[in-house]
mmCIF file of C-alpha atoms in Angstrom:
data_model
loop_
_atom_site.group_PDB
_atom_site.id
_atom_site.type_symbol
_atom_site.label_atom_id
_atom_site.label_comp_id
_atom_site.label_asym_id
_atom_site.label_seq_id
_atom_site.Cartn_x
_atom_site.Cartn_y
_atom_site.Cartn_z
ATOM 1 C CA MET A 1 7.990 -65.570 33.044
ATOM 2 C CA SER A 2 8.659 -69.490 32.947
ATOM 3 C CA GLY A 3 8.566 -70.831 29.323
ATOM 4 C CA VAL A 4 10.636 -68.087 27.786
ATOM 5 C CA ALA A 5 14.185 -68.524 26.278
ATOM 6 C CA VAL A 6 16.795 -66.500 28.410
ATOM 7 C CA GLU A 7 18.180 -64.927 25.152
ATOM 8 C CA ASP A 8 14.395 -63.628 24.210
ATOM 9 C CA LEU A 9 13.848 -62.722 27.562
ATOM 10 C CA LEU A 10 17.088 -60.593 27.824
ATOM 11 C CA GLY A 11 16.124 -59.046 24.328
ATOM 12 C CA LEU A 12 12.936 -58.146 25.785
ATOM 13 C CA TRP A 13 14.559 -56.383 28.799
ATOM 14 C CA SER A 14 17.042 -54.887 26.465
ATOM 15 C CA GLU A 15 14.244 -53.372 24.091
ATOM 16 C CA GLU A 16 11.722 -52.152 26.853
ATOM 17 C CA LEU A 17 14.424 -50.523 28.960
ATOM 18 C CA HIS A 18 15.883 -48.935 25.778
ATOM 19 C CA GLY A 19 12.353 -48.063 24.801
ATOM 20 C CA ALA A 20 11.529 -46.345 28.400
ATOM 21 C CA LYS A 21 14.495 -44.275 28.075
ATOM 22 C CA ALA A 22 13.566 -42.672 24.889
ATOM 23 C CA ARG A 23 10.178 -41.868 26.276
ATOM 24 C CA LEU A 24 11.986 -40.015 28.815
ATOM 25 C CA ARG A 25 14.062 -37.749 26.684
ATOM 26 C CA PRO A 26 11.808 -35.292 25.302
ATOM 27 C CA LEU A 27 10.884 -34.160 28.967
ATOM 28 C CA PHE A 28 14.572 -32.654 29.105
ATOM 29 C CA LEU A 29 16.029 -29.634 27.617
ATOM 30 C CA GLN A 30 19.461 -31.003 27.424
ATOM 31 C CA SER A 31 20.518 -34.395 26.801
ATOM 32 C CA GLY A 32 22.918 -34.675 29.838
ATOM 33 C CA THR A 33 20.152 -34.314 32.026
ATOM 34 C CA ALA A 34 17.930 -36.988 30.093
ATOM 35 C CA ALA A 35 21.230 -39.063 30.810
ATOM 36 C CA SER A 36 21.101 -38.855 33.830
ATOM 37 C CA ALA A 37 17.445 -39.594 34.158
ATOM 38 C CA GLY A 38 18.133 -42.859 32.448
ATOM 39 C CA ALA A 39 20.980 -43.521 34.890
ATOM 40 C CA PHE A 40 18.151 -42.721 37.893
ATOM 41 C CA LEU A 41 16.171 -45.283 36.173
ATOM 42 C CA ASP A 42 19.050 -47.901 36.056
ATOM 43 C CA GLY A 43 19.589 -47.181 39.534
ATOM 44 C CA LEU A 44 15.819 -47.871 40.288
ATOM 45 C CA LEU A 45 15.978 -51.433 38.329
ATOM 46 C CA GLY A 46 19.159 -52.091 39.773
ATOM 47 C CA PRO A 47 20.022 -54.683 42.605
ATOM 48 C CA GLU A 48 20.857 -52.428 45.320
ATOM 49 C CA ARG A 49 18.536 -52.561 48.290
ATOM 50 C CA ARG A 50 18.775 -49.042 49.443
ATOM 51 C CA LYS A 51 17.867 -46.467 46.435
ATOM 52 C CA THR A 52 19.627 -43.544 47.763
ATOM 53 C CA GLY A 53 21.497 -40.991 45.670
ATOM 54 C CA TRP A 54 24.819 -42.307 46.736
ATOM 55 C CA MET A 55 24.015 -45.695 45.651
ATOM 56 C CA ARG A 56 22.293 -45.179 42.724
ATOM 57 C CA ALA A 57 25.602 -42.547 42.142
ATOM 58 C CA GLU A 58 28.076 -46.138 42.813
ATOM 59 C CA ALA A 59 26.284 -48.300 40.284
ATOM 60 C CA ALA A 60 25.923 -45.333 37.490
ATOM 61 C CA GLY A 61 29.799 -45.154 38.134
ATOM 62 C CA ASP A 62 29.694 -41.702 39.229
ATOM 63 C CA THR A 63 32.053 -40.260 41.919
ATOM 64 C CA GLY A 64 28.846 -38.404 43.928
ATOM 65 C CA PRO A 65 25.023 -38.408 43.810
ATOM 66 C CA TRP A 66 25.238 -34.406 42.388
ATOM 67 C CA ARG A 67 23.841 -35.682 38.874
ATOM 68 C CA GLN A 68 21.181 -37.926 40.519
ATOM 69 C CA GLN A 69 20.249 -34.893 42.682
ATOM 70 C CA ALA A 70 19.941 -32.860 40.024
ATOM 71 C CA VAL A 71 17.417 -34.721 38.324
ATOM 72 C CA LEU A 72 15.197 -34.600 41.169
ATOM 73 C CA GLY A 73 15.590 -30.899 42.485
ATOM 74 C CA ARG A 74 17.872 -28.543 40.236
ATOM 75 C CA THR A 75 17.096 -29.123 36.631
ATOM 76 C CA SER A 76 13.573 -27.938 35.209
ATOM 77 C CA TRP A 77 11.316 -30.460 34.043
ATOM 78 C CA ASN A 78 7.686 -31.404 34.487
ATOM 79 C CA ALA A 79 6.794 -34.198 36.863
ATOM 80 C CA ASP A 80 3.243 -34.360 35.387
ATOM 81 C CA ALA A 81 4.567 -34.858 31.842
ATOM 82 C CA LEU A 82 5.837 -38.097 33.076
ATOM 83 C CA ARG A 83 3.154 -39.148 34.865
ATOM 84 C CA ASP A 84 1.276 -38.867 31.723
ATOM 85 C CA VAL A 85 3.947 -40.653 29.567
ATOM 86 C CA VAL A 86 4.062 -43.353 32.101
ATOM 87 C CA ARG A 87 0.283 -43.828 31.679
ATOM 88 C CA ASP A 88 0.657 -44.141 28.137
ATOM 89 C CA TYR A 89 3.507 -46.626 28.356
ATOM 90 C CA ALA A 90 1.590 -48.771 30.522
ATOM 91 C CA LEU A 91 -1.648 -48.577 28.468
ATOM 92 C CA ASP A 92 0.152 -49.480 25.189
ATOM 93 C CA ALA A 93 0.336 -53.077 26.904
ATOM 94 C CA LEU A 94 -2.412 -53.462 29.503
ATOM 95 C CA ALA A 95 -5.368 -51.608 27.928
ATOM 96 C CA GLU A 96 -8.550 -53.498 28.235
ATOM 97 C CA PRO A 97 -11.803 -51.866 28.293
ATOM 98 C CA ASP A 98 -13.055 -53.575 31.338
ATOM 99 C CA ALA A 99 -10.218 -52.898 33.491
ATOM 100 C CA THR A 100 -10.507 -51.426 37.006
ATOM 101 C CA LEU A 101 -8.884 -48.128 38.382
ATOM 102 C CA VAL A 102 -7.907 -49.090 41.662
ATOM 103 C CA ILE A 103 -7.262 -46.108 44.300
ATOM 104 C CA ASP A 104 -5.494 -46.197 47.757
ATOM 105 C CA GLU A 105 -3.153 -44.401 49.521
ATOM 106 C CA THR A 106 0.303 -45.304 51.318
ATOM 107 C CA GLY A 107 2.697 -43.601 54.110
ATOM 108 C CA PHE A 108 6.039 -42.243 53.529
ATOM 109 C CA LEU A 109 7.910 -42.408 57.325
ATOM 110 C CA LYS A 110 10.060 -39.359 57.720
ATOM 111 C CA GLN A 111 11.756 -37.357 60.807
ATOM 112 C CA GLY A 112 11.485 -33.734 60.835
ATOM 113 C CA ARG A 113 8.918 -31.155 59.748
ATOM 114 C CA ALA A 114 10.467 -29.781 56.525
ATOM 115 C CA SER A 115 9.829 -32.506 53.831
ATOM 116 C CA CYS A 116 6.558 -31.420 52.087
ATOM 117 C CA GLY A 117 3.251 -32.404 53.066
ATOM 118 C CA VAL A 118 5.178 -34.363 56.523
ATOM 119 C CA GLY A 119 2.880 -34.251 59.833
ATOM 120 C CA ARG A 120 1.461 -36.814 62.547
ATOM 121 C CA GLN A 121 -1.318 -38.551 60.440
ATOM 122 C CA TYR A 122 -2.534 -41.989 60.509
ATOM 123 C CA THR A 123 -0.873 -44.428 57.679
ATOM 124 C CA GLY A 124 -1.545 -48.010 57.322
ATOM 125 C CA SER A 125 1.766 -48.561 56.131
ATOM 126 C CA ALA A 126 2.800 -48.188 60.186
ATOM 127 C CA GLY A 127 -0.657 -49.167 61.387
ATOM 128 C CA LYS A 128 -0.494 -46.421 63.595
ATOM 129 C CA ILE A 129 -0.568 -42.118 63.890
ATOM 130 C CA THR A 130 2.953 -41.088 63.117
ATOM 131 C CA ASN A 131 5.210 -38.841 61.367
ATOM 132 C CA CYS A 132 5.019 -39.465 57.815
ATOM 133 C CA GLN A 133 3.821 -37.918 54.534
ATOM 134 C CA ILE A 134 1.200 -39.312 52.273
ATOM 135 C CA GLY A 135 0.687 -40.545 48.685
ATOM 136 C CA VAL A 136 -2.646 -41.039 46.531
ATOM 137 C CA PHE A 137 -2.287 -43.582 44.052
ATOM 138 C CA ALA A 138 -4.265 -45.053 41.378
ATOM 139 C CA VAL A 139 -3.163 -48.383 39.566
ATOM 140 C CA TYR A 140 -4.634 -49.410 36.360
ATOM 141 C CA THR A 141 -5.342 -53.150 36.426
ATOM 142 C CA SER A 142 -6.516 -55.677 33.829
ATOM 143 C CA SER A 143 -6.107 -59.197 32.754
ATOM 144 C CA LYS A 144 -2.813 -58.286 31.387
ATOM 145 C CA GLY A 145 -1.489 -56.699 34.610
ATOM 146 C CA HIS A 146 -1.456 -53.486 36.707
ATOM 147 C CA ALA A 147 0.589 -50.641 36.896
ATOM 148 C CA PHE A 148 0.708 -47.111 38.341
ATOM 149 C CA ILE A 149 -0.688 -44.302 36.271
ATOM 150 C CA ASP A 150 -1.684 -41.371 38.810
ATOM 151 C CA ARG A 151 0.011 -40.270 42.132
ATOM 152 C CA ARG A 152 -0.386 -37.079 44.271
ATOM 153 C CA LEU A 153 1.081 -35.936 47.327
ATOM 154 C CA TYR A 154 -1.451 -35.206 50.364
ATOM 155 C CA LEU A 155 -1.294 -31.489 52.087
ATOM 156 C CA PRO A 156 -2.467 -31.892 55.284
ATOM 157 C CA LYS A 157 -4.662 -28.711 56.407
ATOM 158 C CA ASP A 158 -1.693 -27.236 58.549
ATOM 159 C CA TRP A 159 0.415 -26.880 55.385
ATOM 160 C CA THR A 160 -2.391 -25.408 52.837
ATOM 161 C CA GLY A 161 -3.177 -22.845 55.711
ATOM 162 C CA ASN A 162 0.597 -21.724 55.986
ATOM 163 C CA GLN A 163 1.834 -19.815 53.400
ATOM 164 C CA ASP A 164 5.265 -19.775 54.421
ATOM 165 C CA ARG A 165 5.427 -23.301 55.106
ATOM 166 C CA LEU A 166 4.115 -23.904 51.816
ATOM 167 C CA ALA A 167 6.872 -21.304 50.238
ATOM 168 C CA LYS A 168 9.590 -23.263 51.725
ATOM 169 C CA PRO A 169 9.196 -26.796 49.727
ATOM 170 C CA HIS A 170 7.994 -24.928 46.200
ATOM 171 C CA VAL A 171 4.422 -25.942 46.571
ATOM 172 C CA PRO A 172 2.777 -24.435 43.356
ATOM 173 C CA GLU A 173 0.616 -21.234 44.016
ATOM 174 C CA ASP A 174 -2.415 -23.052 42.766
ATOM 175 C CA VAL A 175 -2.357 -26.072 45.051
ATOM 176 C CA ARG A 176 -4.956 -26.132 47.562
ATOM 177 C CA PHE A 177 -6.184 -28.275 50.154
ATOM 178 C CA ALA A 178 -8.087 -31.233 48.805
ATOM 179 C CA THR A 179 -9.534 -34.450 50.764
ATOM 180 C CA LYS A 180 -8.207 -37.763 49.738
ATOM 181 C CA PRO A 181 -11.499 -38.385 48.292
ATOM 182 C CA ALA A 182 -11.095 -35.088 45.965
ATOM 183 C CA ILE A 183 -7.856 -36.300 45.085
ATOM 184 C CA ALA A 184 -9.239 -39.171 43.936
ATOM 185 C CA ALA A 185 -11.911 -37.821 42.046
ATOM 186 C CA ALA A 186 -9.602 -35.890 40.105
ATOM 187 C CA MET A 187 -7.604 -38.700 39.275
ATOM 188 C CA VAL A 188 -10.499 -40.245 37.764
ATOM 189 C CA ARG A 189 -11.543 -37.219 35.812
ATOM 190 C CA ARG A 190 -8.133 -37.301 34.655
ATOM 191 C CA ALA A 191 -8.288 -40.694 33.224
ATOM 192 C CA ILE A 192 -11.645 -39.985 31.595
ATOM 193 C CA ASP A 193 -10.281 -37.047 29.897
ATOM 194 C CA ALA A 194 -7.345 -38.861 28.750
ATOM 195 C CA GLU A 195 -9.653 -41.619 27.411
ATOM 196 C CA VAL A 196 -8.042 -44.221 29.445
ATOM 197 C CA PRO A 197 -10.142 -47.664 28.984
ATOM 198 C CA PHE A 198 -11.502 -48.994 32.089
ATOM 199 C CA ALA A 199 -15.067 -49.818 33.388
ATOM 200 C CA TRP A 200 -14.736 -50.005 37.313
ATOM 201 C CA VAL A 201 -13.290 -48.161 39.978
ATOM 202 C CA ALA A 202 -12.427 -49.948 43.282
ATOM 203 C CA ALA A 203 -11.544 -48.372 46.514
ATOM 204 C CA ASP A 204 -11.260 -48.725 50.264
ATOM 205 C CA SER A 205 -13.953 -46.912 53.049
ATOM 206 C CA VAL A 206 -11.598 -43.846 52.809
ATOM 207 C CA TYR A 207 -13.279 -43.201 49.555
ATOM 208 C CA GLY A 208 -16.155 -44.717 49.740
ATOM 209 C CA VAL A 209 -18.942 -41.955 49.222
ATOM 210 C CA GLY A 210 -19.549 -38.530 48.383
ATOM 211 C CA GLU A 211 -17.534 -36.936 45.350
ATOM 212 C CA LEU A 212 -16.017 -39.796 43.907
ATOM 213 C CA GLU A 213 -19.440 -41.656 43.552
ATOM 214 C CA MET A 214 -21.086 -38.712 41.608
ATOM 215 C CA VAL A 215 -18.289 -38.533 39.088
ATOM 216 C CA LEU A 216 -18.430 -42.189 38.304
ATOM 217 C CA ARG A 217 -22.396 -42.191 38.196
ATOM 218 C CA ARG A 218 -22.078 -39.131 35.408
ATOM 219 C CA ALA A 219 -19.313 -40.737 33.587
ATOM 220 C CA GLY A 220 -21.026 -44.168 33.279
ATOM 221 C CA LYS A 221 -18.641 -46.056 35.378
ATOM 222 C CA GLY A 222 -19.051 -48.941 37.708
ATOM 223 C CA TYR A 223 -17.728 -49.253 41.300
ATOM 224 C CA VAL A 224 -16.947 -51.196 44.295
ATOM 225 C CA LEU A 225 -16.159 -49.040 47.214
ATOM 226 C CA GLY A 226 -15.755 -49.442 50.570
ATOM 227 C CA VAL A 227 -17.893 -48.177 53.095
ATOM 228 C CA THR A 228 -17.831 -48.468 57.083
ATOM 229 C CA GLY A 229 -20.392 -50.536 59.213
ATOM 230 C CA SER A 230 -22.104 -47.549 60.212
ATOM 231 C CA HIS A 231 -23.262 -46.481 56.541
ATOM 232 C CA HIS A 232 -26.977 -46.060 56.191
ATOM 233 C CA PHE A 233 -28.441 -48.019 53.061
ATOM 234 C CA ASN A 234 -32.192 -47.989 52.233
ATOM 235 C CA SER A 235 -33.835 -50.170 49.396
ATOM 236 C CA TRP A 236 -36.290 -48.466 46.786
ATOM 237 C CA SER A 237 -37.031 -51.971 45.348
ATOM 238 C CA PRO A 238 -40.747 -53.498 45.228
ATOM 239 C CA ILE A 239 -38.902 -57.123 45.901
ATOM 240 C CA LEU A 240 -36.789 -56.123 48.936
ATOM 241 C CA SER A 241 -37.344 -54.285 51.948
ATOM 242 C CA VAL A 242 -34.398 -53.195 53.747
ATOM 243 C CA SER A 243 -33.212 -50.235 56.006
ATOM 244 C CA GLY A 244 -30.424 -49.310 58.524
ATOM 245 C CA THR A 245 -26.610 -49.845 58.768
ATOM 246 C CA ALA A 246 -24.414 -51.580 56.633
ATOM 247 C CA GLU A 247 -23.693 -53.646 59.397
ATOM 248 C CA LYS A 248 -27.291 -54.291 60.900
ATOM 249 C CA ILE A 249 -28.342 -55.107 57.440
ATOM 250 C CA ALA A 250 -25.689 -57.959 56.877
ATOM 251 C CA ARG A 251 -26.234 -58.969 60.257
ATOM 252 C CA ASP A 252 -30.084 -60.218 59.731
ATOM 253 C CA LEU A 253 -29.590 -61.520 56.303
ATOM 254 C CA PRO A 254 -30.597 -65.486 56.096
ATOM 255 C CA ALA A 255 -28.003 -68.060 55.736
ATOM 256 C CA GLU A 256 -29.516 -68.465 52.019
ATOM 257 C CA LYS A 257 -28.314 -65.253 51.014
ATOM 258 C CA TRP A 258 -24.635 -65.962 51.510
ATOM 259 C CA ILE A 259 -22.437 -67.660 48.522
ATOM 260 C CA ARG A 260 -18.377 -68.583 48.864
ATOM 261 C CA LEU A 261 -16.617 -67.134 46.050
ATOM 262 C CA SER A 262 -12.885 -66.293 45.667
ATOM 263 C CA ALA A 263 -11.857 -62.870 45.424
ATOM 264 C CA GLY A 264 -8.837 -63.869 43.030
ATOM 265 C CA ASP A 265 -5.252 -65.649 43.744
ATOM 266 C CA GLY A 266 -3.104 -64.465 46.558
ATOM 267 C CA THR A 267 0.116 -65.343 47.385
ATOM 268 C CA LYS A 268 -1.169 -68.938 49.234
ATOM 269 C CA GLY A 269 -3.824 -69.450 46.583
ATOM 270 C CA PRO A 270 -7.732 -68.319 45.979
ATOM 271 C CA ARG A 271 -8.907 -65.982 48.874
ATOM 272 C CA HIS A 272 -12.137 -67.222 49.672
ATOM 273 C CA TYR A 273 -14.904 -65.460 51.233
ATOM 274 C CA ASP A 274 -18.520 -65.614 51.776
ATOM 275 C CA TRP A 275 -20.243 -62.891 49.943
ATOM 276 C CA ALA A 276 -23.810 -61.545 50.076
ATOM 277 C CA TYR A 277 -25.199 -59.079 47.492
ATOM 278 C CA LEU A 278 -28.301 -56.730 47.669
ATOM 279 C CA GLU A 279 -29.671 -54.882 44.946
ATOM 280 C CA LEU A 280 -31.255 -51.845 46.462
ATOM 281 C CA ALA A 281 -32.624 -49.581 43.839
ATOM 282 C CA ASP A 282 -32.483 -49.353 39.540
ATOM 283 C CA PHE A 283 -31.686 -45.997 38.485
ATOM 284 C CA ASP A 284 -31.755 -44.548 34.936
ATOM 285 C CA PRO A 285 -28.174 -42.902 35.231
ATOM 286 C CA GLU A 286 -29.712 -39.548 33.256
ATOM 287 C CA MET A 287 -31.199 -38.502 36.638
ATOM 288 C CA VAL A 288 -27.644 -38.109 37.798
ATOM 289 C CA GLY A 289 -26.317 -36.198 34.912
ATOM 290 C CA ALA A 290 -24.809 -39.195 32.865
ATOM 291 C CA PRO A 291 -25.245 -39.332 28.872
ATOM 292 C CA PRO A 292 -28.297 -41.162 27.594
ATOM 293 C CA GLY A 293 -28.284 -44.238 26.427
ATOM 294 C CA LEU A 294 -26.598 -46.139 29.117
ATOM 295 C CA GLY A 295 -29.653 -48.170 29.968
ATOM 296 C CA LEU A 296 -30.635 -49.147 33.594
ATOM 297 C CA TRP A 297 -27.881 -49.129 36.352
ATOM 298 C CA THR A 298 -28.490 -50.735 39.937
ATOM 299 C CA ARG A 299 -27.152 -49.470 43.240
ATOM 300 C CA GLY A 300 -26.197 -52.081 45.927
ATOM 301 C CA LEU A 301 -24.957 -53.449 49.069
ATOM 302 C CA LEU A 302 -22.165 -55.999 48.832
ATOM 303 C CA VAL A 303 -21.034 -57.739 51.647
ATOM 304 C CA ARG A 304 -17.756 -59.673 52.430
ATOM 305 C CA ARG A 305 -17.296 -62.252 55.570
ATOM 306 C CA ARG A 306 -14.122 -64.007 56.483
ATOM 307 C CA PRO A 307 -14.974 -67.693 57.113
ATOM 308 C CA VAL A 308 -12.440 -67.824 59.948
ATOM 309 C CA ASP A 309 -13.644 -65.482 62.140
ATOM 310 C CA GLY A 310 -16.567 -63.775 60.645
ATOM 311 C CA GLU A 311 -15.461 -60.240 60.039
ATOM 312 C CA LEU A 312 -17.408 -58.086 57.890
ATOM 313 C CA ALA A 313 -16.581 -55.347 55.185
ATOM 314 C CA PHE A 314 -18.905 -53.466 53.458
ATOM 315 C CA PHE A 315 -19.205 -51.960 49.642
ATOM 316 C CA THR A 316 -21.461 -49.625 47.834
ATOM 317 C CA THR A 317 -21.730 -50.744 44.312
ATOM 318 C CA TRP A 318 -23.185 -49.099 40.867
ATOM 319 C CA CYS A 319 -23.512 -51.566 37.974
ATOM 320 C CA ARG A 320 -25.376 -51.919 34.915
ATOM 321 C CA HIS A 321 -28.638 -53.880 35.684
ATOM 322 C CA GLY A 322 -27.981 -57.671 35.699
ATOM 323 C CA THR A 323 -24.527 -57.453 36.954
ATOM 324 C CA SER A 324 -23.710 -60.884 38.608
ATOM 325 C CA VAL A 325 -22.316 -60.742 42.011
ATOM 326 C CA ASP A 326 -19.253 -62.839 40.606
ATOM 327 C CA THR A 327 -18.356 -59.838 38.523
ATOM 328 C CA LEU A 328 -18.612 -57.482 41.608
ATOM 329 C CA VAL A 329 -16.570 -59.833 43.618
ATOM 330 C CA ARG A 330 -14.013 -59.862 41.082
ATOM 331 C CA VAL A 331 -13.934 -55.943 41.054
ATOM 332 C CA GLU A 332 -13.270 -55.658 44.463
ATOM 333 C CA GLY A 333 -10.764 -58.571 44.476
ATOM 334 C CA GLN A 334 -8.761 -56.434 42.162
ATOM 335 C CA ARG A 335 -7.996 -54.012 45.227
ATOM 336 C CA TRP A 336 -5.069 -56.462 45.632
ATOM 337 C CA SER A 337 -3.227 -55.299 42.712
ATOM 338 C CA ILE A 338 -2.496 -51.706 44.346
ATOM 339 C CA GLU A 339 -1.053 -53.552 47.446
ATOM 340 C CA ASP A 340 1.007 -55.584 45.660
ATOM 341 C CA ALA A 341 2.327 -52.375 43.757
ATOM 342 C CA PHE A 342 3.153 -50.545 46.967
ATOM 343 C CA GLU A 343 5.130 -53.564 48.335
ATOM 344 C CA THR A 344 6.974 -54.068 44.939
ATOM 345 C CA ALA A 345 7.572 -50.398 44.379
ATOM 346 C CA LYS A 346 8.831 -49.837 48.070
ATOM 347 C CA THR A 347 10.944 -53.218 48.350
ATOM 348 C CA GLU A 348 12.633 -53.389 44.798
ATOM 349 C CA LEU A 349 12.465 -49.962 43.421
ATOM 350 C CA GLY A 350 13.022 -47.403 46.096
ATOM 351 C CA LEU A 351 9.567 -45.724 46.222
ATOM 352 C CA ASP A 352 10.068 -44.741 49.789
ATOM 353 C CA HIS A 353 13.946 -43.688 49.432
ATOM 354 C CA ASN A 354 13.128 -40.510 48.351
ATOM 355 C CA GLU A 355 15.718 -37.765 49.898
ATOM 356 C CA THR A 356 14.377 -34.616 48.790
ATOM 357 C CA ARG A 357 11.828 -32.193 50.691
ATOM 358 C CA SER A 358 10.217 -30.241 47.900
ATOM 359 C CA TRP A 359 6.777 -30.809 46.142
ATOM 360 C CA HIS A 360 8.689 -31.360 42.845
ATOM 361 C CA GLY A 361 11.328 -33.556 44.162
ATOM 362 C CA TRP A 362 8.773 -36.055 45.672
ATOM 363 C CA HIS A 363 6.527 -36.176 42.550
ATOM 364 C CA ARG A 364 9.531 -36.637 40.268
ATOM 365 C CA HIS A 365 11.156 -39.466 42.203
ATOM 366 C CA VAL A 366 7.674 -41.040 42.425
ATOM 367 C CA SER A 367 6.830 -40.759 38.970
ATOM 368 C CA LEU A 368 9.994 -41.935 37.673
ATOM 369 C CA VAL A 369 9.495 -45.193 40.166
ATOM 370 C CA MET A 370 6.167 -45.645 38.516
ATOM 371 C CA LEU A 371 7.819 -45.657 35.257
ATOM 372 C CA ALA A 372 10.297 -48.468 36.412
ATOM 373 C CA PHE A 373 7.188 -50.374 37.810
ATOM 374 C CA ALA A 374 5.627 -49.863 34.276
ATOM 375 C CA LEU A 375 8.551 -51.223 32.546
ATOM 376 C CA LEU A 376 8.302 -54.465 35.063
ATOM 377 C CA ALA A 377 4.494 -55.018 34.193
ATOM 378 C CA VAL A 378 5.241 -54.497 30.395
ATOM 379 C CA VAL A 379 7.904 -56.799 30.455
ATOM 380 C CA ARG A 380 6.239 -59.546 32.216
ATOM 381 C CA HIS A 381 3.229 -59.443 30.041
ATOM 382 C CA LYS A 382 5.096 -59.645 26.885
ATOM 383 C CA ALA A 383 7.335 -62.289 28.263
ATOM 384 C CA ASP A 384 3.986 -64.194 29.177
ATOM 385 C CA THR A 385 2.852 -63.967 25.597
ATOM 386 C CA LEU A 386 5.822 -65.207 24.201
ATOM 387 C CA ALA A 387 5.396 -68.051 26.437
ATOM 388 C CA THR A 388 1.782 -68.589 25.411
ATOM 389 C CA PRO A 389 1.303 -72.146 23.609
ATOM 390 C CA PRO A 390 0.380 -72.460 19.738
ATOM 391 C CA LYS A 391 -3.333 -71.905 19.478
ATOM 392 C CA THR A 392 -3.517 -76.286 18.612
ATOM 393 C CA MET A 393 -2.960 -76.306 22.422
ATOM 394 C CA ARG A 394 -4.979 -75.851 25.364
ATOM 395 C CA LYS A 395 -4.322 -75.004 29.078
ATOM 396 C CA VAL A 396 -5.719 -76.872 31.903
ATOM 397 C CA PRO A 397 -5.301 -75.302 34.938
ATOM 398 C CA ARG A 398 -3.928 -76.989 38.006
ATOM 399 C CA PRO A 399 -4.911 -76.173 41.523
ATOM 400 C CA TRP A 400 -2.216 -74.671 42.815
ATOM 401 C CA SER A 401 -0.211 -70.834 42.291
ATOM 402 C CA VAL A 402 3.142 -69.898 42.944
ATOM 403 C CA GLY A 403 3.224 -66.331 44.184
ATOM 404 C CA ARG A 404 0.540 -64.527 41.942
ATOM 405 C CA CYS A 405 1.515 -66.164 38.649
ATOM 406 C CA ARG A 406 -0.562 -69.391 37.753
ATOM 407 C CA ARG A 407 1.022 -72.399 36.891
ATOM 408 C CA SER A 408 -0.504 -74.372 33.921
ATOM 409 C CA VAL A 409 -0.138 -77.715 31.812
ATOM 410 C CA VAL A 410 -0.005 -77.638 28.264
ATOM 411 C CA LEU A 411 -1.862 -80.408 26.664
ATOM 412 C CA PRO A 412 -2.281 -81.558 22.768
ATOM 413 C CA THR A 413 -5.777 -80.744 21.609
ATOM 414 C CA ALA A 414 -7.686 -84.170 20.351
#
């Protein structure tokens, strides 16, 4: 956010924070509870490294954490309504028609068996099977920034198959077992129903095939979804004949099929990989229930190879006929946005500092963190807009970056 006057930046922060709290107020029946929720948001955005109830209360000047705890537990308000408020707030600033919806999960390490959804399960956060909760999230990503717009706590079968266990943390009666891909598909449907502008979905191999693919094809949305090397592909093209697992197909590709491209900037600059893209078949999407008039679409296989060791990753793709490999690589590269969001939300906003055990407590805490993250994204975008030079100036990019913010030199036009 360099290039913005300090007073302008402070004014922007103040305006956005007041606006975010104003969006919170209609969710609560009592003004006192709304004020407590606003103080909760202040605590999440504050400098304290641990966002526990006691620390948030101390930052708010309270003698104890009871007002903070009441926001998550004792009061009556709808966390899904806040989820929708966060989505609309983020879209007001970040919306673009060719945006990408990125879906992934993260783990929350826990002790004991009482916290809703807790169990021994694999989480990439720890890199192993451990006692934890798993949350599935959707991040909206455009050239203007990225923000969480959806979330849901995953319940393993040993929870959904035990009514007594579901009753203790107050899991709603209509909640049933749902796989992670089914949760992702529900998030996509919800985004479509809310008329969220996006053109693509990106996700890793947990979500790569099945229900999510069909939802996206019928909705006329493109995707780049991770699959394992054992996933089988066939071509239906008169100019290409391949059949076999993704790994076998990739190993057999000639050298001229590979091209080096950047998947976007990381903390150390452009993330260069070798890429190969195979157009396997062309389809009229009406064949899978999509609305008419979408034209021809292509099913493909995208392969990523890491230059340093040759490690391969595989993606099934669905896109409009003629879409370039550069575009597909850009979409795949936007998966970094959800990794960045998890890291920021956990280290800066207390995403994994939830002290409640109930279903609604988890969703309330996470939704408030989503609002705090959306506020950061909106402030960053608006500050970048304020720092944009006049149209009589042009930007010349320099070959370095700091963090995830590109630096540029401004030169006068001729």
